[in-house]
Every structure is written in structure tokens, then in C-alpha cells.
Amino acid sequence: MPRGGPVARVSTLVFGPKPGRPDVVIRNLAIIAHVDHGKTTLVDKMLRQAGAFRANQQVQERVMDSNPLERERGITILAKNTAVHWHGTKINIVDTPGHADFGGEVERILRMVDGVLILVDAAEGPMPQTRFVTRKALALGLKPIVAINKIDRADAEPLRVHDEVLGLFIDLDATHDQLDAPFLYTSSRAGTATTDLAQPGTDLQPLFQAILDHVPEPKGDPAGPFQMLVSTLDYSTFIGRIAIGRIERGRVTVGDQVALLPLGEPGMVTDEPFERNRVTRLYTFDGLHRVEVNEVAAGDIVALSGFETIEIGKTFTAVEHPERLAGIAVEEPTISADFIVNNSPFAGRDGKFVTSRQLHDRLFKELERNVALRVEPTESPDTHAVSGRGELHLGILMETMRREGYEFQVSRPRVITKLGRDGERLEPYEELTIDVPEEYMGVVMEKLGPRRAELTEMRNPGQGTVRLTFRIPARGLFGYRSEFLTDTRGMGTMHHRFLDYGPWAGPLAGRKRGVLVADREGAVVAYALGNLQERAQMFVAPGDVVYEGMIAGESSRPGDMDVNVTKEKKLTNMRASGSDENILLEPPREITLEYALEYIEEDELIEVTPASIRLRKRMLQANDRKKAARAARVADAS
Ligand SMILES: Nc1nc2c(ncn2[C@@H]2O[C@H](COP(=O)(O)OP(=O)(O)OP(=O)(O)O)[C@@H](O)[C@H]2O)c(=O)[nH]1
Ligand SMILES: [Mg+2]
């Protein structure tokens, strides 16, 4: 991977053109599912069983999750292409992310495949993201194959889940053909598939066979004029923007002069200008490699470079036949936060890139490939408004930047509102799905009420747990996850995804508890924490350094409190020891970026540096905060 460039979608590039194999039989398949249902693990096993690795090759688990953040978090962030050969057929596979923040990416890549493999966890059943991606795939007329996965789980109920998937298909108006989808029972982890539960699978042969039998061959005519839709983007510092998509018609050769049409209605483009350029490089996918080739023909998935104006949804065509394909709408962002130059007292201590110019350039560079992101300058050169699809979307960007050596501050996210038909204010709503043991249902309902959640469905699939589905303003979810985990003692799971825009829900209560704010700069002392911890949950540990206005912990009561966390025990003549050895401290709460985004209030900021994540008050000095609070009270009263 080129240093400083974004993550390559596939780990290695094989250089040097190879003769293309244009006319092999091809299948193009996307694997789609809710988060964690086992997509990437399955791709691993498909690669292995199809012989994509040498016999003695050491390959790490979930090898497609190639970027360090994906590996650390165990989730897929970017959709990625790979391909295997099975009995003379090349199967292009797209592994997709299951997290709702990246749902738009899934929607886009569906345009480059002819079939989908829908994975559903044999215990959890269809989840909100299963519904979202299945709806998109069915609406595009794609033929599904269903894999009820993780049948090795002790709590697996494959037959119940089979019924639930059929119910979902009917709900989503699947066609007869789609309802006829083959069902397989699989274990990604074991690498097995079977069509009949009575006969346990021994390998993935039944899955490969189902792909060959049920995913239609791509239709494009290789003899027609060249045409291809840009479904995803990649970027390399060496060759610039790279377009990835399926060739719809014709063939393309390195050095060909081709047209890249602007976005617009499908059909022949007559009087609009378009970019005309030579194709500099072509790659196809093979196992973990991207293979440089000379020519690619209709039906295959290709990565192509050489053009300045590559954008998702644009069409490449032969210059003499500029026929545009229907484009791809890129999803609108729903939340926005300010990225601000770091002006804390500790600014510049460990960051390599700290100036507003550097921050500006880095944020705009991100737009090369992070298509659902928006970056807007504000009146202040120190501040950029960055908008995305959710906290994880923004959190991943923040984490990536700090690893590259950037230092900056981030405000509390705001939801992006819209105006309705009659000029009324609308805000984003989310669908929230909660699985909890029955005894915690009460506390969940009680906490979600004031957050304006509306219960839309309650199901009791047995085994002592209930599944609650809510419709809730996205704002109402801010800060709820940590409460939820505490309230349900870690026994519950929650997922949410964007639903639609609805009426502004009015003011919502903010954080219930106040924070402890450090009242001076210095090193944190165990003795001081020992005195505070009965009334607070600390965010700092002895030895950490704090500054005035930095948040050191959460109080158990409402209202902020200024505290001295650097206070030493008074030394007496008799025992001249400030030893902290006898103080038993609770471990500090770990502050992750997503947690911080949900946690902070309007008058607070997250300070992000390569070495630390700190929370702070916007106004650092206690006096300034007091004055501001007084002024606000006066304003409220008048
Ligand atoms: N028991 C069991 N666990 C599995 C199976 N397949 C995957 N897992 C586990 O489920 C977790 C998620 O697996 P992944 O393959 O990363 O899931 P994914 O669908 O790619 O997740 P995202 O890409 O984040 O949406 C991992 O801990 C896997 O080890 C399976 O067949 N059985
Ligand atoms: Mg994955």
C-alpha cells in the first residue's frame, strides 16, 4: 500500500500486464447481511476451498478485512472485490460491510453484480440491516441465494430463521422467482454448507454449486460498443482515482480512448461536454490480488484508471457511442460535527499535522474516496463542518486521521435537519432494534420514553429474550448506548439504522449527569481520585496530565463540578509520606471516539491527538463558564 494513501481495497497489486482472459464464464455475486453475521469469514473459506492460496501459504483470518481498523474492530468498513475460480467459472465476489453507517456502500456495489448471497445468523434471524440490504437487492431484480449461517451455534434455530426470511421476502414484495431462492444451511467458521439439515455439510461445494446454478450469467454483449458504470471508487497516490464496476457491454483495452460521461438521465448524450481520455491501467480481481491486464470484456468486474473526473454513478462509454446508464444516488449525510484546529493548552505536543491548512487539505483529500462524506468550510478558517452517515462513519475518519499524526478537536454532532413540504422542520429518525432478557424490558422502555422513542413492534421469540423495535429521532439516541449497556448489565444488544425524515420532535433532555472539570493544570494524583470516586466515575488515572477545563470524570449527580485532581495529601512532620499505596481506585472509564461523540454536550469538545482522546469544556476557565451560565440564565428569564 502506498504510504499516506488510503487503504487499498485489496492487499496486493500484481504489476505487469498479463494477457486478459476475456471470455471465461463469469458469475458476479455480492455477499450481504447484517453486521457480524459472518460474511468475511465465509469469503475466507471460499478463497481457501477454491484454492486461492498456496498450500503452505500463511493467511490470517478474515483476510479481506485488510485495513488495520477493520482488523482491530473486527468489522468490515469498505466493500472489497475478490474472485475465485470454481470448475472453470470465475466467480467475482464482493464482500460488503454490515454496519448500517456503511449501507450506502452496499447499495452502490449491488449495481455491479448479478446475484446476491444473503447471510442470516441462525439464532438472531433477520435484523434491520438484513431487511435494508435485502430490500435493495430485491428491488434491483437480483436473484438471491439465502445462507442461514452459524448453524453451529448452540442457540441456532435454522428452521425458524428460514421461515422468518421467507416472511421478510413476502413483506418486501419479492417476485415468484425471488421467492424460489435456494436455501443453504452454513457455518462460515467451519466452512461447510448443506441444503438439507439432516445431512450435515462437509465443505462449501453445495454453495459453489448454488452460485453456478442460480446466479445468472452477466448479460452484456462483448461485441457492442464499450459501456461501464462506476459503482465504487478507489484511490492511489500513484495513479489517482480508480473506478470499479462491471463492464455492461463491449470490451476495453489499455490505451483505448474512451468517454466518461457526466451524471444525468440515461440515454444517448448529445450536446453535453464529457471527459475523453486514454485508459492507463486495467485490473481484474483474483484471490487477494489485483491483476493488471490488457483487455477486459463485458460481464467482468474491472478497476480502471486514467481519468480526472471519475465519480460514483458516471458512465464510461466508447467515444462514438456515448450512451449513459442510469446513475447511482449517493446517500445524504444525516449528522454533522465541527472539526476544529486544536487550541487546548496541550496542542501540538504529539501531533505531526496541527495547522488549519493541514486539517483542510486532509479533510478534502478524504472526499476522493469517502463518497458519503461532506466537508464544508465555515466562516472561521479553523473550523470545518464534516457530515456523515453516523457516529461510526465520523469516528472511523477521526481514528484514521489521528493514526496518521493529525491533531484536532471535534464538536458534539448535530443532526442534519430539512424543510418539509410546508416549510416545517424535519429531522432524521432511526429504527432501533433491541434484544434484551425479559427482565430488562421495563428499564429500556422507561429510558427510551423521554427520548421520544415509539415502540413499533415487540416480539418474543422464546428463550427468555424479547426483541423491541422502535422509531426514534436520531437525536434521541445520542448518549443512550452507554446507559443501555449499564442498565442491561451488558446482556442486551442494540442496533439502529437511518429510517427517514420526520417531524422535529422538540427539545430532548441532554445528559443527566454532570461532569467533573479539572480546575488547574498538573499530573493526576491517586489521593485526589480516591476522594472523588465515591461521587464520580473517573476518566483519568494517576499520572495522566490534565489542564484547567479538561473533563476528568462523570459526576453521579446533575450539574458540573470543578475539582482538583492534582491534590496531594497534606504532609505532616510526623509522617512525611505522600504515598498513595493504600488507595484502591476503580479503573477509569475508557473513552473511545464513538463514545465521546455520543457523550459530549454542546459546550464541550473532544480533543483528538495521536496519543490521547481528551474531553474538555469549550471554555476552559471556570470563571468564564460561570459568567456564561449566568448570562444564559438571564437570557432565559427575559
Ligand atoms: N459460531 C459461529 N461464529 C461465526 C461464524 N461465522 C462467523 N462467526 C463469527 O462471527 C463474527 C463476525 O464474523 P465476520 O465474518 O467478521 O462477520 P461479517 O458479516 O463480515 O461482519 P461485518 O463485515 O462487520 O458486517 C466473528 O467473531 C466470527 O468468528 C459461524 O459460522 N459460526
Ligand atoms: Mg465483514
Coordinates of C-alpha atoms and ligand atoms in Angstrom, one line a residue, residues 34-41 62 64-65 70 74-78 80 95-98, ligand 2:
H34 CA -26.5 -7.6 8.9
V35 CA -23.3 -6.7 10.8
D36 CA -21.4 -9.8 12.2
H37 CA -23.5 -12.4 10.5
G38 CA -20.3 -14.0 9.1
K39 CA -19.7 -12.6 5.6
T40 CA -16.0 -12.0 5.7
T41 CA -15.4 -15.4 7.5
R62 CA -10.8 -12.7 7.8
M64 CA -10.4 -9.5 3.3
D65 CA -10.7 -7.2 6.4
E70 CA -11.1 -3.3 10.3
G74 CA -13.5 -7.0 13.7
I75 CA -15.8 -5.2 11.3
T76 CA -15.8 -4.6 7.6
I77 CA -15.7 -0.9 6.7
L78 CA -15.1 -0.9 2.9
K80 CA -14.0 -5.3 -1.4
D95 CA -17.7 -8.7 0.5
T96 CA -19.7 -5.8 1.9
P97 CA -19.9 -4.1 5.3
G98 CA -22.8 -5.0 7.5
Ligands
MG2 MG -17.1 -8.4 7.2

